């Protein structure tokens, strides 16, 4: 079974012209001396010729007309890159990085380094009272304002883009 | 209708406002798109509907085609996504390459065909029918390699796989096609020898 499979694979590579030079010499020799290889080669060559001579299927005669009729009612959308402003992406990235750095600074600032105890970082981190950070009214208010501002900005940005696009169309 | 312009030239014309130039692309690739969709949805009426949808989507998003790859490569992505969406909508099974059991459905389809084999089928019709009996993955790679005349490297790029993987997939697909022809078109295969 495996030999049969290898034989077919080598022969298909030979037919496709993707066989290596060294393997090609071996296959050529086998085709001259081995009847099984020769017979299989004949079979595969026939399948290959049939496939090469086959043609693509054709749709109905009205196909092209139907497509053109439908696209006459449409307009081409602007390229994705042109309406996704890189500055917006950088801005969002910067916002998140600032938030993360801010929380880290705040958290590390809570650690008492002067206690003199030899404690590992993992222990120090476990001492941080995250509930204080996240239940702090000011922090929550700050985050909410940021999120609302972000959404308002995003909405106005897309509204402007939509208007511009309608004008162009 | 041959426009004489290459794909990128036609696309530039369409993007600069000459929407009628798009007919050049439709005429050039309608058989390519229709054959690929037919291999996936297995029904001419559905395939025509999906193929139309493909060209409409391609038109709408033509500005996204940057010419970095061949137009057919970009078009194939739309063909594949649109066909899969269509099949999902119709709640048909999308057969995977490894699922051998799915051939049962195709084989049933074939039993009906065999009953009608009173008249001699042409070789080409036999090949087309046999390809139609393959699972969509096998049928796609054979169609791309032979009918759309893409090289092995291009076929691999279109399918988003390595060249070697495409080579193995093509070997398997051809082996299965040969088996299909030997099983279902005994007389025609005998006549070929």
GROMACS .gro file of C-alpha atoms in nm:
model
  362
    1UNK     CA    1   0.000   0.000   0.000
    2UNK     CA    2   0.278   0.233   0.104
    3UNK     CA    3   0.492   0.137  -0.195
    4UNK     CA    4   0.192   0.194  -0.419
    5UNK     CA    5   0.139   0.534  -0.259
    6UNK     CA    6   0.505   0.628  -0.302
    7UNK     CA    7   0.497   0.514  -0.660
    8UNK     CA    8   0.196   0.735  -0.734
    9UNK     CA    9   0.346   1.031  -0.553
   10UNK     CA   10   0.674   1.003  -0.742
   11UNK     CA   11   0.490   0.965  -1.071
   12UNK     CA   12   0.266   1.267  -1.006
   13UNK     CA   13   0.576   1.472  -0.921
   14UNK     CA   14   0.734   1.344  -1.243
   15UNK     CA   15   0.425   1.444  -1.445
   16UNK     CA   16   0.393   1.786  -1.274
   17UNK     CA   17   0.765   1.852  -1.322
   18UNK     CA   18   0.817   1.909  -0.950
   19UNK     CA   19   1.046   1.607  -0.907
   20UNK     CA   20   1.409   1.650  -0.797
   21UNK     CA   21   1.685   1.580  -1.050
   22UNK     CA   22   1.812   1.273  -0.865
   23UNK     CA   23   1.463   1.126  -0.825
   24UNK     CA   24   1.388   1.197  -1.189
   25UNK     CA   25   1.676   0.972  -1.299
   26UNK     CA   26   1.546   0.691  -1.076
   27UNK     CA   27   1.188   0.726  -1.206
   28UNK     CA   28   1.302   0.736  -1.568
   29UNK     CA   29   1.500   0.417  -1.513
   30UNK     CA   30   1.204   0.247  -1.342
   31UNK     CA   31   0.975   0.344  -1.627
   32UNK     CA   32   1.204   0.167  -1.870
   33UNK     CA   33   1.254  -0.147  -1.664
   34UNK     CA   34   0.950  -0.196  -1.441
   35UNK     CA   35   0.618  -0.292  -1.602
   36UNK     CA   36   0.412  -0.188  -1.296
   37UNK     CA   37   0.562   0.160  -1.297
   38UNK     CA   38   0.508   0.189  -1.669
   39UNK     CA   39   0.143   0.084  -1.642
   40UNK     CA   40   0.076   0.320  -1.352
   41UNK     CA   41   0.248   0.603  -1.538
   42UNK     CA   42   0.017   0.544  -1.835
   43UNK     CA   43  -0.289   0.558  -1.608
   44UNK     CA   44  -0.186   0.877  -1.431
   45UNK     CA   45  -0.084   1.045  -1.754
   46UNK     CA   46  -0.429   0.976  -1.893
   47UNK     CA   47  -0.599   1.130  -1.588
   48UNK     CA   48  -0.367   1.430  -1.616
   49UNK     CA   49  -0.444   1.477  -1.987
   50UNK     CA   50  -0.817   1.450  -1.921
   51UNK     CA   51  -0.795   1.713  -1.649
   52UNK     CA   52  -0.586   1.941  -1.865
   53UNK     CA   53  -0.832   1.920  -2.151
   54UNK     CA   54  -1.133   1.988  -1.929
   55UNK     CA   55  -1.286   2.333  -1.934
   56UNK     CA   56  -1.446   2.566  -1.683
   57UNK     CA   57  -1.822   2.550  -1.639
   58UNK     CA   58  -2.018   2.841  -1.782
   59UNK     CA   59  -2.305   3.022  -1.610
   60UNK     CA   60  -2.621   3.129  -1.794
   61UNK     CA   61  -2.596   3.374  -2.083
   62UNK     CA   62  -2.758   3.652  -1.880
   63UNK     CA   63  -2.503   3.624  -1.600
   64UNK     CA   64  -2.286   3.920  -1.692
   65UNK     CA   65  -2.590   4.137  -1.767
   66UNK     CA   66  -2.747   4.050  -1.431
   67UNK     CA   67  -2.429   4.146  -1.245
   68UNK     CA   68  -2.396   4.476  -1.432
   69UNK     CA   69  -2.761   4.560  -1.365
   70UNK     CA   70  -2.711   4.501  -0.994
   71UNK     CA   71  -2.390   4.700  -0.964
   72UNK     CA   72  -2.547   4.998  -1.143
   73UNK     CA   73  -2.737   5.061  -0.818
   74UNK     CA   74  -2.422   5.042  -0.605
   75UNK     CA   75  -2.117   5.251  -0.541
   76UNK     CA   76  -1.766   5.141  -0.447
   77UNK     CA   77  -1.684   5.160  -0.077
   78UNK     CA   78  -1.372   5.357   0.012
   79UNK     CA   79  -1.063   5.146   0.081
   80UNK     CA   80  -1.053   5.021   0.438
   81UNK     CA   81  -0.715   5.184   0.501
   82UNK     CA   82  -0.844   5.529   0.398
   83UNK     CA   83  -1.110   5.545   0.665
   84UNK     CA   84  -0.917   5.383   0.948
   85UNK     CA   85  -0.698   5.665   1.065
   86UNK     CA   86  -0.370   5.543   1.207
   87UNK     CA   87  -0.368   5.833   1.454
   88UNK     CA   88  -0.689   5.697   1.610
   89UNK     CA   89  -0.532   5.352   1.653
   90UNK     CA   90  -0.217   5.504   1.805
   91UNK     CA   91  -0.434   5.722   2.030
   92UNK     CA   92  -0.629   5.423   2.160
   93UNK     CA   93  -0.303   5.231   2.215
   94UNK     CA   94  -0.149   5.523   2.400
   95UNK     CA   95  -0.460   5.556   2.618
   96UNK     CA   96  -0.440   5.193   2.731
   97UNK     CA   97  -0.064   5.204   2.787
   98UNK     CA   98  -0.106   5.520   3.001
   99UNK     CA   99  -0.381   5.350   3.201
  100UNK     CA  100  -0.169   5.040   3.266
  101UNK     CA  101   0.141   5.242   3.358
  102UNK     CA  102  -0.072   5.465   3.585
  103UNK     CA  103  -0.214   5.167   3.773
  104UNK     CA  104   0.130   5.010   3.805
  105UNK     CA  105   0.281   5.329   3.948
  106UNK     CA  106  -0.010   5.365   4.186
  107UNK     CA  107   0.016   5.002   4.296
  108UNK     CA  108   0.394   5.003   4.341
  109UNK     CA  109   0.363   5.331   4.531
  110UNK     CA  110   0.154   5.149   4.789
  111UNK     CA  111   0.432   4.905   4.874
  112UNK     CA  112   0.622   4.987   5.191
  113UNK     CA  113   0.987   4.937   5.096
  114UNK     CA  114   1.120   5.073   5.426
  115UNK     CA  115   0.989   4.789   5.640
  116UNK     CA  116   1.328   4.613   5.615
  117UNK     CA  117   1.171   4.270   5.584
  118UNK     CA  118   1.316   4.045   5.319
  119UNK     CA  119   1.011   3.963   5.121
  120UNK     CA  120   0.980   3.847   4.767
  121UNK     CA  121   0.809   4.053   4.494
  122UNK     CA  122   0.527   3.806   4.475
  123UNK     CA  123   0.456   3.860   4.844
  124UNK     CA  124   0.475   4.238   4.801
  125UNK     CA  125   0.235   4.227   4.511
  126UNK     CA  126  -0.005   4.014   4.710
  127UNK     CA  127  -0.002   4.290   4.974
  128UNK     CA  128  -0.142   4.543   4.729
  129UNK     CA  129  -0.502   4.610   4.810
  130UNK     CA  130  -0.658   4.611   4.464
  131UNK     CA  131  -1.003   4.655   4.610
  132UNK     CA  132  -0.894   5.002   4.724
  133UNK     CA  133  -0.788   5.093   4.372
  134UNK     CA  134  -1.096   4.969   4.195
  135UNK     CA  135  -1.352   5.072   4.455
  136UNK     CA  136  -1.204   5.421   4.475
  137UNK     CA  137  -1.476   5.661   4.360
  138UNK     CA  138  -1.229   5.896   4.191
  139UNK     CA  139  -1.065   5.618   3.990
  140UNK     CA  140  -1.403   5.484   3.881
  141UNK     CA  141  -1.522   5.831   3.787
  142UNK     CA  142  -1.198   5.892   3.593
  143UNK     CA  143  -1.242   5.565   3.400
  144UNK     CA  144  -1.607   5.634   3.323
  145UNK     CA  145  -1.529   5.983   3.192
  146UNK     CA  146  -1.253   5.838   2.974
  147UNK     CA  147  -1.478   5.571   2.831
  148UNK     CA  148  -1.760   5.819   2.762
  149UNK     CA  149  -1.519   6.066   2.603
  150UNK     CA  150  -1.371   5.789   2.391
  151UNK     CA  151  -1.715   5.681   2.268
  152UNK     CA  152  -1.822   6.040   2.191
  153UNK     CA  153  -1.501   6.102   1.995
  154UNK     CA  154  -1.539   5.776   1.804
  155UNK     CA  155  -1.900   5.856   1.720
  156UNK     CA  156  -1.820   6.206   1.593
  157UNK     CA  157  -1.529   6.068   1.392
  158UNK     CA  158  -1.746   5.810   1.215
  159UNK     CA  159  -2.027   6.064   1.161
  160UNK     CA  160  -1.784   6.297   0.984
  161UNK     CA  161  -1.649   6.012   0.775
  162UNK     CA  162  -2.002   5.910   0.675
  163UNK     CA  163  -2.081   6.266   0.571
  164UNK     CA  164  -1.761   6.290   0.368
  165UNK     CA  165  -1.834   5.961   0.197
  166UNK     CA  166  -2.191   6.067   0.109
  167UNK     CA  167  -2.059   6.392  -0.038
  168UNK     CA  168  -1.809   6.200  -0.252
  169UNK     CA  169  -2.081   5.960  -0.368
  170UNK     CA  170  -1.593   4.052  -2.505
  171UNK     CA  171  -1.223   4.097  -2.464
  172UNK     CA  172  -1.117   4.444  -2.354
  173UNK     CA  173  -0.746   4.397  -2.421
  174UNK     CA  174  -0.669   4.565  -2.090
  175UNK     CA  175  -0.510   4.372  -1.807
  176UNK     CA  176  -0.688   4.326  -1.473
  177UNK     CA  177  -0.513   4.615  -1.299
  178UNK     CA  178  -0.588   4.854  -1.585
  179UNK     CA  179  -0.957   4.761  -1.577
  180UNK     CA  180  -0.964   4.802  -1.198
  181UNK     CA  181  -0.807   5.149  -1.226
  182UNK     CA  182  -1.074   5.247  -1.480
  183UNK     CA  183  -1.354   5.120  -1.256
  184UNK     CA  184  -1.211   5.299  -0.952
  185UNK     CA  185  -1.184   5.623  -1.145
  186UNK     CA  186  -1.557   5.610  -1.219
  187UNK     CA  187  -1.598   5.400  -1.535
  188UNK     CA  188  -1.822   5.138  -1.376
  189UNK     CA  189  -1.908   4.981  -1.712
  190UNK     CA  190  -1.544   4.870  -1.743
  191UNK     CA  191  -1.621   4.620  -1.468
  192UNK     CA  192  -1.802   4.411  -1.731
  193UNK     CA  193  -1.454   4.326  -1.863
  194UNK     CA  194  -1.365   4.158  -1.535
  195UNK     CA  195  -1.704   3.985  -1.511
  196UNK     CA  196  -1.671   3.842  -1.862
  197UNK     CA  197  -1.313   3.736  -1.801
  198UNK     CA  198  -1.373   3.558  -1.471
  199UNK     CA  199  -1.737   3.451  -1.474
  200UNK     CA  200  -1.651   3.091  -1.565
  201UNK     CA  201  -1.373   3.079  -1.306
  202UNK     CA  202  -1.597   3.209  -1.030
  203UNK     CA  203  -1.898   3.003  -1.137
  204UNK     CA  204  -1.695   2.679  -1.151
  205UNK     CA  205  -1.547   2.737  -0.806
  206UNK     CA  206  -1.884   2.818  -0.651
  207UNK     CA  207  -2.040   2.518  -0.823
  208UNK     CA  208  -1.773   2.296  -0.666
  209UNK     CA  209  -1.879   2.422  -0.325
  210UNK     CA  210  -2.256   2.453  -0.344
  211UNK     CA  211  -2.308   2.159  -0.587
  212UNK     CA  212  -2.611   2.311  -0.757
  213UNK     CA  213  -2.609   2.526  -1.071
  214UNK     CA  214  -2.886   2.763  -0.964
  215UNK     CA  215  -2.732   2.825  -0.624
  216UNK     CA  216  -2.386   2.852  -0.778
  217UNK     CA  217  -2.507   3.122  -1.016
  218UNK     CA  218  -2.664   3.317  -0.730
  219UNK     CA  219  -2.345   3.289  -0.523
  220UNK     CA  220  -2.126   3.379  -0.822
  221UNK     CA  221  -2.331   3.694  -0.881
  222UNK     CA  222  -2.296   3.782  -0.517
  223UNK     CA  223  -1.919   3.734  -0.546
  224UNK     CA  224  -1.893   3.984  -0.832
  225UNK     CA  225  -2.115   4.234  -0.649
  226UNK     CA  226  -1.901   4.210  -0.334
  227UNK     CA  227  -1.583   4.233  -0.541
  228UNK     CA  228  -1.719   4.552  -0.702
  229UNK     CA  229  -1.816   4.708  -0.370
  230UNK     CA  230  -1.478   4.641  -0.214
  231UNK     CA  231  -1.266   4.689  -0.527
  232UNK     CA  232  -1.084   4.980  -0.363
  233UNK     CA  233  -0.941   4.730  -0.115
  234UNK     CA  234  -0.764   4.537  -0.392
  235UNK     CA  235  -0.411   4.675  -0.392
  236UNK     CA  236  -0.267   4.460  -0.668
  237UNK     CA  237  -0.014   4.296  -0.434
  238UNK     CA  238  -0.148   3.956  -0.539
  239UNK     CA  239  -0.321   3.837  -0.855
  240UNK     CA  240  -0.682   3.949  -0.894
  241UNK     CA  241  -0.788   3.582  -0.906
  242UNK     CA  242  -0.626   3.522  -0.567
  243UNK     CA  243  -0.825   3.808  -0.415
  244UNK     CA  244  -1.138   3.693  -0.596
  245UNK     CA  245  -1.097   3.340  -0.462
  246UNK     CA  246  -1.108   3.472  -0.103
  247UNK     CA  247  -1.446   3.628  -0.180
  248UNK     CA  248  -1.564   3.309  -0.355
  249UNK     CA  249  -1.469   3.098  -0.057
  250UNK     CA  250  -1.624   3.328   0.207
  251UNK     CA  251  -1.943   3.386   0.009
  252UNK     CA  252  -1.992   3.015  -0.063
  253UNK     CA  253  -1.937   2.921   0.302
  254UNK     CA  254  -2.183   3.190   0.416
  255UNK     CA  255  -2.436   3.064   0.163
  256UNK     CA  256  -2.397   2.705   0.280
  257UNK     CA  257  -2.428   2.813   0.643
  258UNK     CA  258  -2.746   2.999   0.560
  259UNK     CA  259  -2.883   2.693   0.389
  260UNK     CA  260  -2.764   2.485   0.684
  261UNK     CA  261  -2.586   2.241   0.459
  262UNK     CA  262  -2.285   2.051   0.579
  263UNK     CA  263  -1.953   2.193   0.484
  264UNK     CA  264  -1.741   1.891   0.425
  265UNK     CA  265  -1.384   1.892   0.551
  266UNK     CA  266  -1.089   1.735   0.377
  267UNK     CA  267  -1.052   1.461   0.635
  268UNK     CA  268  -1.412   1.356   0.656
  269UNK     CA  269  -1.436   1.060   0.422
  270UNK     CA  270  -1.794   0.974   0.515
  271UNK     CA  271  -1.929   1.271   0.330
  272UNK     CA  272  -1.878   1.094   0.001
  273UNK     CA  273  -2.191   0.897   0.070
  274UNK     CA  274  -2.400   1.198  -0.027
  275UNK     CA  275  -2.208   1.247  -0.348
  276UNK     CA  276  -2.227   0.876  -0.425
  277UNK     CA  277  -2.606   0.888  -0.391
  278UNK     CA  278  -2.613   1.176  -0.632
  279UNK     CA  279  -2.408   0.961  -0.867
  280UNK     CA  280  -2.644   0.662  -0.857
  281UNK     CA  281  -2.908   0.880  -1.018
  282UNK     CA  282  -2.663   0.989  -1.281
  283UNK     CA  283  -2.565   0.635  -1.365
  284UNK     CA  284  -2.926   0.547  -1.440
  285UNK     CA  285  -2.919   0.811  -1.709
  286UNK     CA  286  -2.602   0.688  -1.865
  287UNK     CA  287  -2.775   0.534  -2.164
  288UNK     CA  288  -2.610   0.774  -2.399
  289UNK     CA  289  -2.237   0.795  -2.414
  290UNK     CA  290  -2.100   1.087  -2.218
  291UNK     CA  291  -1.813   1.283  -2.355
  292UNK     CA  292  -1.483   1.257  -2.177
  293UNK     CA  293  -1.499   1.616  -2.063
  294UNK     CA  294  -1.849   1.582  -1.922
  295UNK     CA  295  -1.732   1.275  -1.734
  296UNK     CA  296  -1.440   1.463  -1.582
  297UNK     CA  297  -1.665   1.751  -1.479
  298UNK     CA  298  -1.917   1.516  -1.323
  299UNK     CA  299  -1.646   1.320  -1.145
  300UNK     CA  300  -1.501   1.644  -1.004
  301UNK     CA  301  -1.852   1.730  -0.888
  302UNK     CA  302  -1.856   1.406  -0.688
  303UNK     CA  303  -1.545   1.499  -0.494
  304UNK     CA  304  -1.560   1.682  -0.164
  305UNK     CA  305  -1.533   2.063  -0.197
  306UNK     CA  306  -1.169   2.078  -0.085
  307UNK     CA  307  -1.055   1.823  -0.343
  308UNK     CA  308  -1.271   1.978  -0.614
  309UNK     CA  309  -1.135   2.327  -0.537
  310UNK     CA  310  -0.769   2.232  -0.567
  311UNK     CA  311  -0.824   2.041  -0.892
  312UNK     CA  312  -1.024   2.329  -1.035
  313UNK     CA  313  -0.763   2.585  -0.938
  314UNK     CA  314  -0.469   2.381  -1.065
  315UNK     CA  315  -0.613   2.250  -1.391
  316UNK     CA  316  -0.907   2.463  -1.490
  317UNK     CA  317  -0.794   2.800  -1.361
  318UNK     CA  318  -0.441   2.708  -1.472
  319UNK     CA  319  -0.274   2.832  -1.157
  320UNK     CA  320   0.075   2.706  -1.075
  321UNK     CA  321   0.124   2.494  -0.765
  322UNK     CA  322   0.275   2.797  -0.586
  323UNK     CA  323  -0.019   3.020  -0.684
  324UNK     CA  324  -0.269   2.752  -0.587
  325UNK     CA  325  -0.102   2.725  -0.247
  326UNK     CA  326  -0.108   3.103  -0.207
  327UNK     CA  327  -0.479   3.119  -0.300
  328UNK     CA  328  -0.564   2.846  -0.051
  329UNK     CA  329  -0.342   3.000   0.215
  330UNK     CA  330  -0.128   2.689   0.260
  331UNK     CA  331   0.235   2.589   0.202
  332UNK     CA  332   0.336   2.472  -0.147
  333UNK     CA  333   0.423   2.127  -0.014
  334UNK     CA  334   0.084   2.098   0.157
  335UNK     CA  335  -0.083   2.199  -0.171
  336UNK     CA  336   0.121   1.933  -0.351
  337UNK     CA  337   0.008   1.662  -0.109
  338UNK     CA  338  -0.353   1.782  -0.123
  339UNK     CA  339  -0.344   1.779  -0.503
  340UNK     CA  340  -0.202   1.425  -0.508
  341UNK     CA  341  -0.478   1.304  -0.277
  342UNK     CA  342  -0.746   1.483  -0.476
  343UNK     CA  343  -0.628   1.331  -0.804
  344UNK     CA  344  -0.613   0.986  -0.650
  345UNK     CA  345  -0.971   1.024  -0.524
  346UNK     CA  346  -1.082   1.156  -0.861
  347UNK     CA  347  -0.928   0.857  -1.034
  348UNK     CA  348  -1.109   0.626  -0.792
  349UNK     CA  349  -1.437   0.807  -0.857
  350UNK     CA  350  -1.394   0.770  -1.231
  351UNK     CA  351  -1.304   0.403  -1.202
  352UNK     CA  352  -1.598   0.332  -0.972
  353UNK     CA  353  -1.872   0.538  -1.130
  354UNK     CA  354  -1.773   0.567  -1.493
  355UNK     CA  355  -1.651   0.216  -1.564
  356UNK     CA  356  -1.758   0.214  -1.927
  357UNK     CA  357  -1.611   0.554  -2.008
  358UNK     CA  358  -1.281   0.468  -1.842
  359UNK     CA  359  -1.271   0.140  -2.035
  360UNK     CA  360  -1.331   0.331  -2.358
  361UNK     CA  361  -1.039   0.555  -2.283
  362UNK     CA  362  -0.797   0.260  -2.264
   0.00000   0.00000   0.00000
